[in-house]
Structures are given as structure tokens and as C-alpha cells.
Short mmCIF file of N, CA and C in Angstrom, two decimals:
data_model
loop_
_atom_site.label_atom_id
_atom_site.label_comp_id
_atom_site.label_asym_id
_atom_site.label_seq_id
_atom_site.Cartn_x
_atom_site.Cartn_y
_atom_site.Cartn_z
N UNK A 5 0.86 -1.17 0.00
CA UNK A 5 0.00 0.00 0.00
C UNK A 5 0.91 1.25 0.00
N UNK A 6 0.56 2.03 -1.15
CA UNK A 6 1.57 3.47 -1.02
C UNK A 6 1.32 4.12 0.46
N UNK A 7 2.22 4.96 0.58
CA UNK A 7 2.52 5.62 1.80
C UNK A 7 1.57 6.80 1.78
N UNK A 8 0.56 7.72 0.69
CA UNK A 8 -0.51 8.29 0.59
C UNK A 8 -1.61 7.98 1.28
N UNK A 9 -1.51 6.66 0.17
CA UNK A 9 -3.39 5.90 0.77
C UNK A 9 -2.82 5.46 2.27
N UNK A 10 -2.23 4.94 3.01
CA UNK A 10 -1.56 4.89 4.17
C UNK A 10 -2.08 6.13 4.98
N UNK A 11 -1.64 7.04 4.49
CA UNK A 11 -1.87 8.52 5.54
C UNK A 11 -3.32 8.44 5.06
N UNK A 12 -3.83 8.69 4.06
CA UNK A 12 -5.63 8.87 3.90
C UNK A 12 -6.54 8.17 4.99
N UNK A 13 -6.04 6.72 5.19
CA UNK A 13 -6.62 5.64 5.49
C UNK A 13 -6.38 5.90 7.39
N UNK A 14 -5.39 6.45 7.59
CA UNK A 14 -5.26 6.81 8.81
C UNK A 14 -5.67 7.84 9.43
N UNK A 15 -6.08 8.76 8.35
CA UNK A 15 -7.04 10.06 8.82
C UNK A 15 -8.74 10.00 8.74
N UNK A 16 -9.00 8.75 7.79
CA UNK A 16 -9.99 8.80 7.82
C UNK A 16 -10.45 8.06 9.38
N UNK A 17 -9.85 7.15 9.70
CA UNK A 17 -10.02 6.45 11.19
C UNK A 17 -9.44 7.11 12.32
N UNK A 18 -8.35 8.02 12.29
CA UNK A 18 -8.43 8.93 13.54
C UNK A 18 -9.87 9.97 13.43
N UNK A 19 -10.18 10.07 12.44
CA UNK A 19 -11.61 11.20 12.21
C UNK A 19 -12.57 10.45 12.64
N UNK A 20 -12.96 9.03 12.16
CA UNK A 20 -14.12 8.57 13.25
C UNK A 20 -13.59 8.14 14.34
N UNK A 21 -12.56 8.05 15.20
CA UNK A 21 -12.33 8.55 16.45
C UNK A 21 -12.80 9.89 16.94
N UNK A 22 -12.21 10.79 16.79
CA UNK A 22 -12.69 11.92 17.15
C UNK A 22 -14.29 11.85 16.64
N UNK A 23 -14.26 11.90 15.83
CA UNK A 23 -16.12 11.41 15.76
C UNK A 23 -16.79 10.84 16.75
N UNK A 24 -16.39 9.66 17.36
CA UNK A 24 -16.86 9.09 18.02
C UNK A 24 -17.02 9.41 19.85
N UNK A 25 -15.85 10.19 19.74
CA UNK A 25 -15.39 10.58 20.93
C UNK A 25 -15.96 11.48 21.92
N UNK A 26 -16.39 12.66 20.55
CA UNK A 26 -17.36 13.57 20.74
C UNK A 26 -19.01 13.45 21.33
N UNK A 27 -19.54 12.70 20.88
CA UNK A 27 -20.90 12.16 21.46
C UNK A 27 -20.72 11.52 22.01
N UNK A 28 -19.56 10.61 22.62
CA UNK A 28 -19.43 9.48 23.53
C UNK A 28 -19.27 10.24 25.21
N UNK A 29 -17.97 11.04 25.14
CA UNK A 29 -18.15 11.72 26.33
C UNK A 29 -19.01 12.96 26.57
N UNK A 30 -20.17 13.55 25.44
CA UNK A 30 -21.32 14.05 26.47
C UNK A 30 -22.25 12.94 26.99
N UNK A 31 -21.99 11.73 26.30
CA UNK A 31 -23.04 11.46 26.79
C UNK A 31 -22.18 10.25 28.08
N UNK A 32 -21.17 10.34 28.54
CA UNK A 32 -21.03 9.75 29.87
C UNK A 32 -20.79 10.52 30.96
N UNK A 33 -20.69 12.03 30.17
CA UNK A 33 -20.79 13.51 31.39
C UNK A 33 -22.25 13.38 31.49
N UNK A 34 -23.06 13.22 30.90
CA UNK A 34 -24.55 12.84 31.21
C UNK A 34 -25.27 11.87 31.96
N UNK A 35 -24.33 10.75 32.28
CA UNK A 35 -24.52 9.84 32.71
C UNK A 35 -24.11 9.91 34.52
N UNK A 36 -22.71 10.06 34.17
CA UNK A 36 -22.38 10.95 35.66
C UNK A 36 -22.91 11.66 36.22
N UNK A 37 -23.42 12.87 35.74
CA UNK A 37 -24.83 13.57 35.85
C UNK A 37 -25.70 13.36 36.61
N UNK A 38 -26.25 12.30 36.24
CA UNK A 38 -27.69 11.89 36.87
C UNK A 38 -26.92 11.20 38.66
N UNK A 39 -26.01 11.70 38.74
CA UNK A 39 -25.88 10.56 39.89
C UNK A 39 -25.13 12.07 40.81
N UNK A 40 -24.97 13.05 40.21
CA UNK A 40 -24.87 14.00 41.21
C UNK A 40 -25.83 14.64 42.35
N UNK A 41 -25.43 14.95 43.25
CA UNK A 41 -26.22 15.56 44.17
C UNK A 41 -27.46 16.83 43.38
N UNK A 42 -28.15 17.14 44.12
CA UNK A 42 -28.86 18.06 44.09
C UNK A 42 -28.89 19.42 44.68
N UNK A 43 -29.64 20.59 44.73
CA UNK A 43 -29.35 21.47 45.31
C UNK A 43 -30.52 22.45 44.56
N UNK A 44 -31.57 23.57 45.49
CA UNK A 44 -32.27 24.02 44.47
C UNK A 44 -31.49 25.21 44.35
N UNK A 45 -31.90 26.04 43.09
CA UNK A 45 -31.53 27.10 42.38
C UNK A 45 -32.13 28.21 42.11
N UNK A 46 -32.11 29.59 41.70
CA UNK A 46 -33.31 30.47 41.55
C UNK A 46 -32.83 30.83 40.39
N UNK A 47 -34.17 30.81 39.32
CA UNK A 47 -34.04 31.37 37.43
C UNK A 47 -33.67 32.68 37.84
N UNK A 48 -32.54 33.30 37.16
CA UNK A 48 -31.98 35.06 37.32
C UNK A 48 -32.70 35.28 35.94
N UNK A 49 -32.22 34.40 34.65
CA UNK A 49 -32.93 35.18 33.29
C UNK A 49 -33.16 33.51 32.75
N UNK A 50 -34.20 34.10 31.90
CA UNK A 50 -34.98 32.95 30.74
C UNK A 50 -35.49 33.74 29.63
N UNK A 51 -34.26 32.98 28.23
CA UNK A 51 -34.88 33.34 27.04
C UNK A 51 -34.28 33.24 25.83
N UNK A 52 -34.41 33.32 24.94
CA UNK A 52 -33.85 32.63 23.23
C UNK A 52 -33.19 33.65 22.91
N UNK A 53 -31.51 32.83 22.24
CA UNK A 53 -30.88 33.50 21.86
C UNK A 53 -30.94 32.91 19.64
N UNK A 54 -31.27 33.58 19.32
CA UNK A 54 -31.25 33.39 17.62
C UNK A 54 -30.06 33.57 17.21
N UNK A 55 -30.00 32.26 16.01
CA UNK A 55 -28.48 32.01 15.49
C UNK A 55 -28.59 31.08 14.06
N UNK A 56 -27.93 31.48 13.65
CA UNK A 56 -28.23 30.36 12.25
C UNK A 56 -27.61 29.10 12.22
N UNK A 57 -28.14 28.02 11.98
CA UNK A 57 -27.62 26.51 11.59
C UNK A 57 -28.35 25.67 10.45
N UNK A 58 -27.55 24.95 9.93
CA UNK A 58 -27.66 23.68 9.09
C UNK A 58 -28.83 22.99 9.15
N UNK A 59 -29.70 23.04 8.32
CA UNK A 59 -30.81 21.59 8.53
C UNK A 59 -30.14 20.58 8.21
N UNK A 60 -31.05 19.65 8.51
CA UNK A 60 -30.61 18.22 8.17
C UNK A 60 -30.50 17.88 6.68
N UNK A 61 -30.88 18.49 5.76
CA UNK A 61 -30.89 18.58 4.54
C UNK A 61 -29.54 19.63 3.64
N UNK A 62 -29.34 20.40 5.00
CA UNK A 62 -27.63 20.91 4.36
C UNK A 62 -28.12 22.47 3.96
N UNK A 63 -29.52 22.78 3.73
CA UNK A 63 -29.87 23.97 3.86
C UNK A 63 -29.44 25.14 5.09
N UNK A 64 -29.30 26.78 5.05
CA UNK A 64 -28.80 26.93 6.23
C UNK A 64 -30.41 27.68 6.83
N UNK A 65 -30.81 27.46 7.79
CA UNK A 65 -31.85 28.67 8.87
C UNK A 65 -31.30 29.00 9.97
N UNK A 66 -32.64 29.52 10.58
CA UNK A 66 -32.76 29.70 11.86
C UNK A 66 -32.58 29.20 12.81
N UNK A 67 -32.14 29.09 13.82
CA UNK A 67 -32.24 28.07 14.98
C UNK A 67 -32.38 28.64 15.92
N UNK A 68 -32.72 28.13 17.46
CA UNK A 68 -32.66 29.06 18.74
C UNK A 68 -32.30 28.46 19.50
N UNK A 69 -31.95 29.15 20.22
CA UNK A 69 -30.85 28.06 21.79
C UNK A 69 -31.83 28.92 23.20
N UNK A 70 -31.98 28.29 23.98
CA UNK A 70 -33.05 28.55 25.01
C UNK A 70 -31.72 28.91 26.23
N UNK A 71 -31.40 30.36 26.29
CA UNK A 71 -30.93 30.28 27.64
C UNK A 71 -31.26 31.10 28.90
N UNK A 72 -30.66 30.25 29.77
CA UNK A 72 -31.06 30.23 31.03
C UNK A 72 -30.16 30.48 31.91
N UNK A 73 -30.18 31.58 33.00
CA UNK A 73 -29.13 31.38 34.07
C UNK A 73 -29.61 31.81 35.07
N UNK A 74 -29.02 30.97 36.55
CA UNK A 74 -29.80 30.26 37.32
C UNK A 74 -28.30 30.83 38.45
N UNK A 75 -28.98 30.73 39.44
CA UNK A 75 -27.71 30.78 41.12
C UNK A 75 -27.96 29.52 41.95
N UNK A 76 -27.06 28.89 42.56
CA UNK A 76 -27.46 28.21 43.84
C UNK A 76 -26.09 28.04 44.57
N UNK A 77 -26.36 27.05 45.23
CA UNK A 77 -25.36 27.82 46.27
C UNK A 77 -24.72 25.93 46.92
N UNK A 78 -23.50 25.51 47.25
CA UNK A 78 -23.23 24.74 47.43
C UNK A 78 -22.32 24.99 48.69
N UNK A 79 -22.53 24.44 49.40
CA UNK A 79 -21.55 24.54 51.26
C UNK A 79 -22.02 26.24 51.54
N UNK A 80 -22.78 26.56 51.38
CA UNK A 80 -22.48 28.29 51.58
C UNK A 80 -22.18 28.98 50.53
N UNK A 81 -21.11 28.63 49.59
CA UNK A 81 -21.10 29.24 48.37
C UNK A 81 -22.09 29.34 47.18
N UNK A 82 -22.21 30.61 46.75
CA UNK A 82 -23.15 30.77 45.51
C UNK A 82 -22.18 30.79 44.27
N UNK A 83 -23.05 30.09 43.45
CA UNK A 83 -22.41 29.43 41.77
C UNK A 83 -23.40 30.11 40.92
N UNK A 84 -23.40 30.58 39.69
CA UNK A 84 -23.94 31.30 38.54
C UNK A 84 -24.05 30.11 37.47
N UNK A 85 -24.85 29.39 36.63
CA UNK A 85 -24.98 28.32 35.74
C UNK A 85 -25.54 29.10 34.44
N UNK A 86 -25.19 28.59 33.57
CA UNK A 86 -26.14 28.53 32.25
C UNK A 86 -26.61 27.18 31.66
N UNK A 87 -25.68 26.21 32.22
CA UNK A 87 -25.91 24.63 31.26
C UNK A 87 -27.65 24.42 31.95
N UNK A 88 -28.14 23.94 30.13
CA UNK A 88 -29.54 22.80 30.77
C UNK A 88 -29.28 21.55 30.84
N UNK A 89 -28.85 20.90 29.92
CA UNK A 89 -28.32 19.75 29.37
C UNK A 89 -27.04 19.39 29.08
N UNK A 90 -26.51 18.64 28.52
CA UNK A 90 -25.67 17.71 28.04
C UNK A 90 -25.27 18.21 26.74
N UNK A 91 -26.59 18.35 25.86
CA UNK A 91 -26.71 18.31 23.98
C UNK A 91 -26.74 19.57 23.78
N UNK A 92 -26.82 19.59 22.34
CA UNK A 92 -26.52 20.72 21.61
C UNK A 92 -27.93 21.34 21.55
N UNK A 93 -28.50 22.41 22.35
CA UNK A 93 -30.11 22.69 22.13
C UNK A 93 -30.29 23.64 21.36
N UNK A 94 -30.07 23.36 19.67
CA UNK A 94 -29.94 24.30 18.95
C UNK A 94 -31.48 23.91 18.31
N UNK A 95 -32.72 24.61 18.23
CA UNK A 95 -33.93 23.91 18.24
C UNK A 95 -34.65 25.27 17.20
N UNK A 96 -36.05 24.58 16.63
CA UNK A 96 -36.54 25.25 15.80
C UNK A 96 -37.56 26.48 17.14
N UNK A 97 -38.05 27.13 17.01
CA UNK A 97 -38.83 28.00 17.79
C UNK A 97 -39.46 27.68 18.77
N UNK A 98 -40.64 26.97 18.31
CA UNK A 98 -41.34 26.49 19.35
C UNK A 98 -40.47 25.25 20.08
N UNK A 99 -39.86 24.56 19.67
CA UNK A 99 -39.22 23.72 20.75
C UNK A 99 -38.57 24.41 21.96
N UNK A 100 -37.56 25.44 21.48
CA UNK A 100 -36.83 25.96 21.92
C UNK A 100 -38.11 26.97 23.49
N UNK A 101 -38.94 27.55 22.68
CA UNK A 101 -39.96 28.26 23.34
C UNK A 101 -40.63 27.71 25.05
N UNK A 102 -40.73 25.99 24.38
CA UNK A 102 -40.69 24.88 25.08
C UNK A 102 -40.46 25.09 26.26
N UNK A 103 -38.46 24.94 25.77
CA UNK A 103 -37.79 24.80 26.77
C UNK A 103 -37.69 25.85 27.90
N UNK A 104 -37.88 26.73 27.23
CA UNK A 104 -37.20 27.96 28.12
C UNK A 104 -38.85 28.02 29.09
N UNK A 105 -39.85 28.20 28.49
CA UNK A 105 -41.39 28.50 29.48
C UNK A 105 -40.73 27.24 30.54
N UNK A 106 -39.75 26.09 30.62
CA UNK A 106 -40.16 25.28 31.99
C UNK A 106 -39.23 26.18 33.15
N UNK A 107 -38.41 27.20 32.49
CA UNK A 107 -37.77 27.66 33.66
C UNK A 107 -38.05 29.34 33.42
N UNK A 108 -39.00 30.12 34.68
CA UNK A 108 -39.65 30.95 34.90
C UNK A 108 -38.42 31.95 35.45
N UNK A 109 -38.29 33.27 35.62
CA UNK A 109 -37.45 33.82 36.21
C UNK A 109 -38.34 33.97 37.75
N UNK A 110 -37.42 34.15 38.40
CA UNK A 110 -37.58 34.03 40.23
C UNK A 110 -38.02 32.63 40.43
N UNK A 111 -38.14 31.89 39.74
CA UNK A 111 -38.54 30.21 40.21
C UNK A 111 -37.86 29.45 40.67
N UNK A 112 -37.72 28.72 41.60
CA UNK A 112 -37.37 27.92 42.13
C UNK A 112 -37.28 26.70 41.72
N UNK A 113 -35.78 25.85 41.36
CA UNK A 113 -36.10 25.01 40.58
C UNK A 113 -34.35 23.83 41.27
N UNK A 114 -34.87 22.51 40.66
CA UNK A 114 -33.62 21.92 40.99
C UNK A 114 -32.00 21.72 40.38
N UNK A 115 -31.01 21.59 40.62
CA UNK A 115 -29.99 21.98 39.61
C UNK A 115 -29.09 20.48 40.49
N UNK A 116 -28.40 19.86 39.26
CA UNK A 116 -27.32 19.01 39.91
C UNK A 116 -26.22 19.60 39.84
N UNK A 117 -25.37 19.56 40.67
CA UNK A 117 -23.92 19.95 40.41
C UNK A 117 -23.00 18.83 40.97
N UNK A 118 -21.70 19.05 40.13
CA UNK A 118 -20.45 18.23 40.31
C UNK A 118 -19.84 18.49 42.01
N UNK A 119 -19.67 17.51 43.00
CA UNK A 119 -19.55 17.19 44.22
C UNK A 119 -18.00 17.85 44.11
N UNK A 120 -16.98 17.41 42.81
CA UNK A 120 -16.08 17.46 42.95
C UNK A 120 -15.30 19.09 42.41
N UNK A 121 -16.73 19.65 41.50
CA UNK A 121 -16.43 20.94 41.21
C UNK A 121 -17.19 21.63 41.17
N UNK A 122 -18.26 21.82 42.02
CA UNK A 122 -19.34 22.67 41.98
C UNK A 122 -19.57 23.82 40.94
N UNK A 123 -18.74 24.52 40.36
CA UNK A 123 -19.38 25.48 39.40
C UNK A 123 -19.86 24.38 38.16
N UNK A 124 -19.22 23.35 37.84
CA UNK A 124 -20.40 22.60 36.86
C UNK A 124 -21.75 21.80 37.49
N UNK A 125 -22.81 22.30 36.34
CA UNK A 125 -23.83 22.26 37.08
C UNK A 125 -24.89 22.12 36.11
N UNK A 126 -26.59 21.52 36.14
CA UNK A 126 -26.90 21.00 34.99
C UNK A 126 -28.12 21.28 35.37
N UNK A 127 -29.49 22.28 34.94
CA UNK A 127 -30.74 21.79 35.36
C UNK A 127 -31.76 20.74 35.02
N UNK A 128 -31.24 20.20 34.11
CA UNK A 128 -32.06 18.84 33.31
C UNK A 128 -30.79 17.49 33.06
N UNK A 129 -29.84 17.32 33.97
CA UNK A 129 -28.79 16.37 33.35
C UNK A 129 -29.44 14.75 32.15
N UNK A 130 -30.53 14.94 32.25
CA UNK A 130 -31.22 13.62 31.98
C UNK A 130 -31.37 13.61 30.55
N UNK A 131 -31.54 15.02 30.43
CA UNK A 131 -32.08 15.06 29.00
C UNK A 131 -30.95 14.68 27.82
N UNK A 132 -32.13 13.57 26.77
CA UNK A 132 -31.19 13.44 25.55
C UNK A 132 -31.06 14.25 24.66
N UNK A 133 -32.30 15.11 24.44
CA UNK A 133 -32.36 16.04 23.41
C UNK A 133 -30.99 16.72 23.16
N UNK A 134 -30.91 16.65 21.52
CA UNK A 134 -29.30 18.14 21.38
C UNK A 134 -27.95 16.62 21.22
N UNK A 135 -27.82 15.57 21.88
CA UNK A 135 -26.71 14.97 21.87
C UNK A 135 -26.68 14.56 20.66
N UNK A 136 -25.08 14.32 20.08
CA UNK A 136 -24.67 14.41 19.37
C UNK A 136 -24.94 12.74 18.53
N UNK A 137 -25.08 12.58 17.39
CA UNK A 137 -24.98 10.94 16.61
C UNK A 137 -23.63 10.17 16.72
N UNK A 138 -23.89 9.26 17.20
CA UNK A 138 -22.77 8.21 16.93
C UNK A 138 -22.46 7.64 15.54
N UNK A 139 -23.18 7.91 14.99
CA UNK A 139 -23.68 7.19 13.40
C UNK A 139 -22.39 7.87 12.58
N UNK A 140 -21.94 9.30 12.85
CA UNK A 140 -20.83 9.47 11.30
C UNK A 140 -19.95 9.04 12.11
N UNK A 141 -19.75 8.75 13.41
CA UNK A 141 -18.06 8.36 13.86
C UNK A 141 -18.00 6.89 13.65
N UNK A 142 -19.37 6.36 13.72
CA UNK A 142 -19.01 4.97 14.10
C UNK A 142 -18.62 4.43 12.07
N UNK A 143 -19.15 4.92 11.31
CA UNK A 143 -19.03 4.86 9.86
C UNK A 143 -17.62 5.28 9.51
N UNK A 144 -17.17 6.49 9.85
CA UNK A 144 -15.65 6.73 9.58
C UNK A 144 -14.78 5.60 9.91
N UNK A 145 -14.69 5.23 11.23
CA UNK A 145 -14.08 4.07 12.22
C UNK A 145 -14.10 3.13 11.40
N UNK A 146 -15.16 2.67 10.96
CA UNK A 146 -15.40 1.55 10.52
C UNK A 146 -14.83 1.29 9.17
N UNK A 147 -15.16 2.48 8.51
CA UNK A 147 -14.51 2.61 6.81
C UNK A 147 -12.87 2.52 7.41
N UNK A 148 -12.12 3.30 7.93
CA UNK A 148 -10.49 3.18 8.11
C UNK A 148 -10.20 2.15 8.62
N UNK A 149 -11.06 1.11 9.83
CA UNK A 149 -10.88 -0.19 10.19
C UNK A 149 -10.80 -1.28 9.16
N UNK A 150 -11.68 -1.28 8.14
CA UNK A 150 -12.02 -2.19 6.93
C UNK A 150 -10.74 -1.92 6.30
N UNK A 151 -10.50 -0.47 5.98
CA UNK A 151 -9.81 -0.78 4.92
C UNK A 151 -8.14 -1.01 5.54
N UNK A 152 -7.62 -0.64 6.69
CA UNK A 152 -6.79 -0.83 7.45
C UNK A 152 -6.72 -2.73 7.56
N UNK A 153 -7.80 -3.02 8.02
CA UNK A 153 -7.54 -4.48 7.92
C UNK A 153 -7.44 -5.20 6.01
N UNK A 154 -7.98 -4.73 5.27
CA UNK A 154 -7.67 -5.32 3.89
C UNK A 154 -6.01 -4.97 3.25
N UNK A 155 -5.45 -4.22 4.10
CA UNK A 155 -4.52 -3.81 3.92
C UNK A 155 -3.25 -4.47 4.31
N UNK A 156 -3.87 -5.15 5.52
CA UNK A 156 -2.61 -6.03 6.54
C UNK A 156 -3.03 -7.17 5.49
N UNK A 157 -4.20 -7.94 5.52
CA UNK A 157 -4.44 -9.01 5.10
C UNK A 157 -4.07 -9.04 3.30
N UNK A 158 -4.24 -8.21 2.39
CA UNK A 158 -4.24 -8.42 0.91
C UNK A 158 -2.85 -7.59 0.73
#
């Protein structure tokens, strides 16, 4: 095998690595997540920030990201948050609209945070919505694995 297709074949499988890597650890920071403590929080602001992204079709629009920032307070100390989730909550209007009406400003609401670093902190750690596909990393991987192995073997 030339020393080209060699480097091609090796970028295409470090790329579904990193492909893979990417949706793999939000979603075991998500997982960890759910097993953090609790603590309630008070909504400071709630509301959509507009931004343009990609449909699924490769077209570009609108999108909206629902944010939120929230205080609570861990041993005595007060922490400032924006995270809801895990995923990417880049959402069409009304989803997004959704999200943001469940967290009210002055409301009282629950927030997990990290035991081991309290300023990370999550008001929905559960949620899947927004996480990323395993599907193009696991396809890259797989294409540089195949052809990496036809390579040793032929």
C-alpha cells in the first residue's frame, strides 16, 4: 500500500475517532450527571438566543438556543450556571420556546452539580435532546478499520 493511501486511510479512522469521541463523552458527562447531588436554584434570566444553523438537509436557517441562568449555592457558596443539558439545544422555535417557558425567572427550581467541582452544574442532566450521533463516527471508524484491515491481510 503506497505511503498516501496509508496517511488517507489513517485520517480517515483517527476522524471517526474523534467522531466518536465527541458524542461518547457528552453522553457519559450525562450519565455521571444523573448521579450528582442536588441542590435548588433560583431562574436570574430565561430566554432565546437566535443564530443560524444547518438543517438536516444541508440547507442553512434559523435556529434558537433557550438560555437560562440560574444561582445556587453549594456549602455556603453561591455558583452562577447557564448549562440545561448535556446536547446541543440548537432547536426550531417552538421547541426551543418549550424549553425555556419550563424555567420561569424568580422560580425555584432543581440543579445538579459536580460534588467534585461545583461550578459545573446541569438543570435537566437527563435530557437526551441536542446529543450528538454516533452514526458518522461509528461509519468513519469503521470505513479506516475495513480498509486498514484489507490492507494487513491483501
Amino acid at each position: 500500500m503506497p505511503a498516501r493511501d496509508i496517511i488517507i486511510t489513517v485520517l480517515i479512522f483517527l476522524t471517526g475517532v474523534a467522531l466518536l469521541w465527541m458524542p461518547v463523552k457528552a453522553r457519559l458527562l450525562r450519565a455521571r450527571a444523573m448521579t450528582w447531588p442536588k441542590t435548588k436554584a433560583r431562574i436570574l434570566s430565561s430566554g432565546l438566543v437566535e443564530d443560524s444553523m444547518r438543517t438536516a438537509t444541508g440547507q442553512i436557517g434559523t435556529g434558537f438556543f433557550p438560555r437560562v441562568t440560574y444561582s445556587y449555592k453549594v456549602a455556603g457558596k453561591e455558583y452562577t450556571g447557564e448549562r440545561i443539558s448535556f446536547g446541543d439545544l440548537r432547536l426550531n422555535y417552538t421547541d426551543a420556546e418549550n424549553v425555556k417557558s419550563r424555567f420561569t425567572v424568580d422560580e425555584e427550581v432543581e440543579v445538579s452539580y459536580n460534588p467534585e467541582n461545583p461550578e459545573e452544574a446541569a438543570l435537566a442532566p437527563q435530557a437526551k435532546r441536542g446529543l450528538k450521533s454516533l452514526i458518522p463516527g461509528i461509519f468513519m471508524f469503521a470505513c479506516g478499520f475495513i480498509v486498514i484491515l484489507l490492507a494487513i491481510i491483501f
